Short mmCIF file of C-alpha atoms in Angstrom, two decimals:
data_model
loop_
_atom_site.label_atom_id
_atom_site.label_comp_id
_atom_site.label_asym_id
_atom_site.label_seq_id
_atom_site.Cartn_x
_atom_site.Cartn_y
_atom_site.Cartn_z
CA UNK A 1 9.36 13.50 30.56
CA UNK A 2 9.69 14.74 33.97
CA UNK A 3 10.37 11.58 36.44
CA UNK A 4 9.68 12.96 40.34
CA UNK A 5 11.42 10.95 43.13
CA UNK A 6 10.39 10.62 46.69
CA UNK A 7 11.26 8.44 49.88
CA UNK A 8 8.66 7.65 52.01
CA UNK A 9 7.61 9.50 55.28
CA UNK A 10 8.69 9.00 58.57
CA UNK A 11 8.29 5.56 60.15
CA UNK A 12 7.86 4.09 63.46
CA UNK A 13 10.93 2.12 63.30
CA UNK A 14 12.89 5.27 62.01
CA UNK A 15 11.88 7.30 65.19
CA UNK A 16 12.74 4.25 67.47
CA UNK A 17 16.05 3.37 65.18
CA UNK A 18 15.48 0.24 63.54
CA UNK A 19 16.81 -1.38 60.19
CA UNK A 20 13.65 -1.57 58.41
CA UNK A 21 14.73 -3.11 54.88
CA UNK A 22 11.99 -5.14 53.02
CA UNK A 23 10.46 -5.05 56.66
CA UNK A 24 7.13 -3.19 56.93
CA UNK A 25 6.74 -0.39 59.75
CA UNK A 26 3.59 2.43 60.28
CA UNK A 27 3.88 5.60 59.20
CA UNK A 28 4.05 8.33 62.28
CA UNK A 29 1.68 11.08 62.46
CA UNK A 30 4.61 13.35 60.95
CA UNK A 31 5.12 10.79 58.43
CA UNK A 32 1.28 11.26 57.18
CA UNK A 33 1.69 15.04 57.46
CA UNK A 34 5.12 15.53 55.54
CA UNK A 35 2.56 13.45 52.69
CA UNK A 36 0.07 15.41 52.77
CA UNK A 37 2.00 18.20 52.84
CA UNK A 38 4.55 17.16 49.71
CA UNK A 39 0.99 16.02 47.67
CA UNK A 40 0.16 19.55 48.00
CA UNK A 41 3.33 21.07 47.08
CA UNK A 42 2.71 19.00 43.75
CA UNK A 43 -1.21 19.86 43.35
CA UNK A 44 -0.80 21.82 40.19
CA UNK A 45 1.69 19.26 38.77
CA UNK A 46 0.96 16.78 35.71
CA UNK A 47 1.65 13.91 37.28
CA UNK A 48 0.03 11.11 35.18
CA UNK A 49 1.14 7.91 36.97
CA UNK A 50 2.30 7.04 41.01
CA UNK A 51 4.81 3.85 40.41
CA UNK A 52 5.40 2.85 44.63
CA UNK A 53 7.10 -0.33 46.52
CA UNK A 54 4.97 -2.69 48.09
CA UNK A 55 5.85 -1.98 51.44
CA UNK A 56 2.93 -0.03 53.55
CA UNK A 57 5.11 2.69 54.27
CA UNK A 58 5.52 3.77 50.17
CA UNK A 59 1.96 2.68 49.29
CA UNK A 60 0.53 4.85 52.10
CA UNK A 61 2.82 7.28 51.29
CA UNK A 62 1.77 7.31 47.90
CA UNK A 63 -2.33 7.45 48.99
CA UNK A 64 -1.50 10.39 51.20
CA UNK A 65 0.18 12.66 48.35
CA UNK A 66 -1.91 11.32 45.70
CA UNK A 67 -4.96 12.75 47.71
CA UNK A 68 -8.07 13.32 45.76
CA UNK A 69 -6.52 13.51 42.69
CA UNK A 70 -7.05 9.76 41.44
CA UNK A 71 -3.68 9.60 39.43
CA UNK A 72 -3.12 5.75 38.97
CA UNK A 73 -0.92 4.27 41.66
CA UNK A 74 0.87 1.02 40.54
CA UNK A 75 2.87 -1.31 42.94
CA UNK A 76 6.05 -1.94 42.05
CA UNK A 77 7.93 -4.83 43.09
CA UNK A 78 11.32 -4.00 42.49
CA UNK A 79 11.05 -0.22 44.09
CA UNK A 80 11.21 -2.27 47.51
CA UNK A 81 14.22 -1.30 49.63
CA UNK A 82 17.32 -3.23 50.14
CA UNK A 83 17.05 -6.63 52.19
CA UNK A 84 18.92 -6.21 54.82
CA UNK A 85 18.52 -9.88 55.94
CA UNK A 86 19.30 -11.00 59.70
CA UNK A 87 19.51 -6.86 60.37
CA UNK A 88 16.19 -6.27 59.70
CA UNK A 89 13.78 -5.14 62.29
CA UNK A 90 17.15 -4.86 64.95
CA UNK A 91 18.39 -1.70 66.39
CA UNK A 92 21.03 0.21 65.44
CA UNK A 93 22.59 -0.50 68.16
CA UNK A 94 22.59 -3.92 68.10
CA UNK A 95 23.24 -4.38 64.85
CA UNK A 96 26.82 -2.58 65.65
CA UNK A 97 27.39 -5.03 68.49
CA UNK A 98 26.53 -8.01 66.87
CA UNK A 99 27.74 -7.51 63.09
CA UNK A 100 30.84 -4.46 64.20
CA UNK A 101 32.81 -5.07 60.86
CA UNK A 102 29.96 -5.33 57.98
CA UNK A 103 28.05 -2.27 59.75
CA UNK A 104 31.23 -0.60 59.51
CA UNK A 105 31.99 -1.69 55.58
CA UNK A 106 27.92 -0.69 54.99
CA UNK A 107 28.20 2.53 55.63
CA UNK A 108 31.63 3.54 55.20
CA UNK A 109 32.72 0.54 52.47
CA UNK A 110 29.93 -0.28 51.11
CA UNK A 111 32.30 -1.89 47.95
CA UNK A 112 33.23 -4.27 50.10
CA UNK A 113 30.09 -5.33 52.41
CA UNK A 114 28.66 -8.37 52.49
CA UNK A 115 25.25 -9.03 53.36
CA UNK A 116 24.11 -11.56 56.06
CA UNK A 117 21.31 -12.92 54.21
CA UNK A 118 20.52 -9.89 52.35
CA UNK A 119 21.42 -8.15 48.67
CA UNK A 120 24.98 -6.59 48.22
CA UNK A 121 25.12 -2.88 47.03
CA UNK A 122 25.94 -4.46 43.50
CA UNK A 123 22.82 -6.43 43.33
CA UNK A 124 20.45 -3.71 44.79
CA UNK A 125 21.95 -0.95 41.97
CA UNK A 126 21.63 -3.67 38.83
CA UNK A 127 17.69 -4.04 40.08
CA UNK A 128 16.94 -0.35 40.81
CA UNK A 129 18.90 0.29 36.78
CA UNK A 130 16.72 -2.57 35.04
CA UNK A 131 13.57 -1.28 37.31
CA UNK A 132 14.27 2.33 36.32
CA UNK A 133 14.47 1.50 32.69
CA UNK A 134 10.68 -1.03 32.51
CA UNK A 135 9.52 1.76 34.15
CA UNK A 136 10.14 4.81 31.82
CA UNK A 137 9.81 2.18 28.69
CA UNK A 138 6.55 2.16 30.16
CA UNK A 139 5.95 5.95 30.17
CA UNK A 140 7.09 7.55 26.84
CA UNK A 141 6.76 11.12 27.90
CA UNK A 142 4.20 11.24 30.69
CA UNK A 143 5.44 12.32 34.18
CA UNK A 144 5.42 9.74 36.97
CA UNK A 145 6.25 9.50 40.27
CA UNK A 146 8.42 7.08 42.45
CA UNK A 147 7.88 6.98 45.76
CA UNK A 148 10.46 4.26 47.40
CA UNK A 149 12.97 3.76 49.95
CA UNK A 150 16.24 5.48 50.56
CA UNK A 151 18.87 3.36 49.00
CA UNK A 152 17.04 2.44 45.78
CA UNK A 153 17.04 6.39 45.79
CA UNK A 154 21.19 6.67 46.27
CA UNK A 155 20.95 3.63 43.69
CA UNK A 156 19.43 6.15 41.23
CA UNK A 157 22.04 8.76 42.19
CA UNK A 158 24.46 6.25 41.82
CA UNK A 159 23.48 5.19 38.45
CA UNK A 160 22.76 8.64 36.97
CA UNK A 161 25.99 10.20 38.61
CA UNK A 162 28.20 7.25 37.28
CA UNK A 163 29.83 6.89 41.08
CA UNK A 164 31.22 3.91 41.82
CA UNK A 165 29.99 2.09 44.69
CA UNK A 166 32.90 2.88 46.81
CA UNK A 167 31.14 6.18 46.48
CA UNK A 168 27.46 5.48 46.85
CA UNK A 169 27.05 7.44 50.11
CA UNK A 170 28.23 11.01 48.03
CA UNK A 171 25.42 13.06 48.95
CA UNK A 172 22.63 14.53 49.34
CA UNK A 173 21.28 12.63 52.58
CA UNK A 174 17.74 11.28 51.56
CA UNK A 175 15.17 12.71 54.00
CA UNK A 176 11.80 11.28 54.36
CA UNK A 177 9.66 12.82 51.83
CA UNK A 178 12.49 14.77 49.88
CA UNK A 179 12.09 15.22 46.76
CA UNK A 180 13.92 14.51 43.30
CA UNK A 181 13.29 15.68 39.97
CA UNK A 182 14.55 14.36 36.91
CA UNK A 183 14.65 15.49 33.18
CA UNK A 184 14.62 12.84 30.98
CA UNK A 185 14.81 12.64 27.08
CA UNK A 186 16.05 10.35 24.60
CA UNK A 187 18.34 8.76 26.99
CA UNK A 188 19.64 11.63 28.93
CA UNK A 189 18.87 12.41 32.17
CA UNK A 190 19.15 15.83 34.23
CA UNK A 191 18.61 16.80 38.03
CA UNK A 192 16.44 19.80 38.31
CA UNK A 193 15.62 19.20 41.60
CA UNK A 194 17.69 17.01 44.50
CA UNK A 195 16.14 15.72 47.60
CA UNK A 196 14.82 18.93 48.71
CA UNK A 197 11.96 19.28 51.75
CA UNK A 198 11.06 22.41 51.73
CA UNK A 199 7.32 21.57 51.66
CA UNK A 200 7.57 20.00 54.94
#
């Protein structure tokens, strides 16, 4: 069972620097083209199910690399991105002014940040495990594909890696539209492929 990961392209609120979150913001014109471009790289894939988050910038992501191929594209709840509570939709800018300390523990100590209305690093990885597990119990040995968000993405990493979540920033750095491929039999799971964009 091959299990493809991707994050979803370019944003209006990434170009302008905003904490998106469980926050919904357009994809750009690049974001629609780094799609396109990634659902071609993976034309002559088996692919036999799209699982994406509900927010419009995964689902359209998922349309856009899906194509005319009519694979079955299933929302999925729990492939959301972290809530980033009273951050979301703020600058990055601001959110340094106002909140100094947390934004500094978030990216730097994330073991120790605590969310201002929001999930906690520990709560975000124990819903990406449980979500990554329904989903492959799903899927005994077909090939899907996750598009999501970023940090359910270092989640996975996190997870499969066994890092603790002093560590969950080890890289690679998640790109929009990168791409992850995963191995996975009887339990075991194996990179072949981590967060590469060379299609774009």
């Amino acid at each position: 069972m091959k299990i493809y990961i991707t994050r979803h392209g370019q944003t209006k609120w990434n170009v302008e620097g905003r904490m998106q979150g469980a926050k919904n913001s357009d994809l750009t014109e690049r974001g629609k083209l780094d799609a396109v471009k990634l659902g071609s790289s993976l034309k002559d894939t088996k692919i036999d199910y799209i699982y994406t988050s509900p927010l419009t910038r995964a689902y359209d992501t998922a349309l856009l690399i899906n194509g005319d191929r009519n694979i079955p594209i299933e929302v999925y709840e729990n492939l959301k991105e972290m809530n980033f509570g009273t951050w979301e939709g703020m600058h990055r800018a601001e959110v340094i002014n106002d909140y100094k300390d947390e934004h500094h523990r978030f990216w730097n100590e994330p073991h120790l940040y605590q969310p201002n209305g929001g999930e906690t690093f520990d709560e975000l990885i124990k819903r990406t495990e449980n979500t990554l597990n329904d989903i492959i119990s799903k899927n005994n040995g077909e090939n899907i594909l996750l598009v999501t968000h970023t940090i359910v993405i270092k989640a996975i990493y996190a997870i499969l890696k066994k890092y603790e979540v002093k560590d969950f920033w080890n890289p690679p750095y998640i790109k929009n539209t990168c791409l992850t491929i995963l191995d996975y039999n009887e339990g075991n799971f194996k990179f072949i492929l981590e967060a590469d964009t060379s299609h774009t």
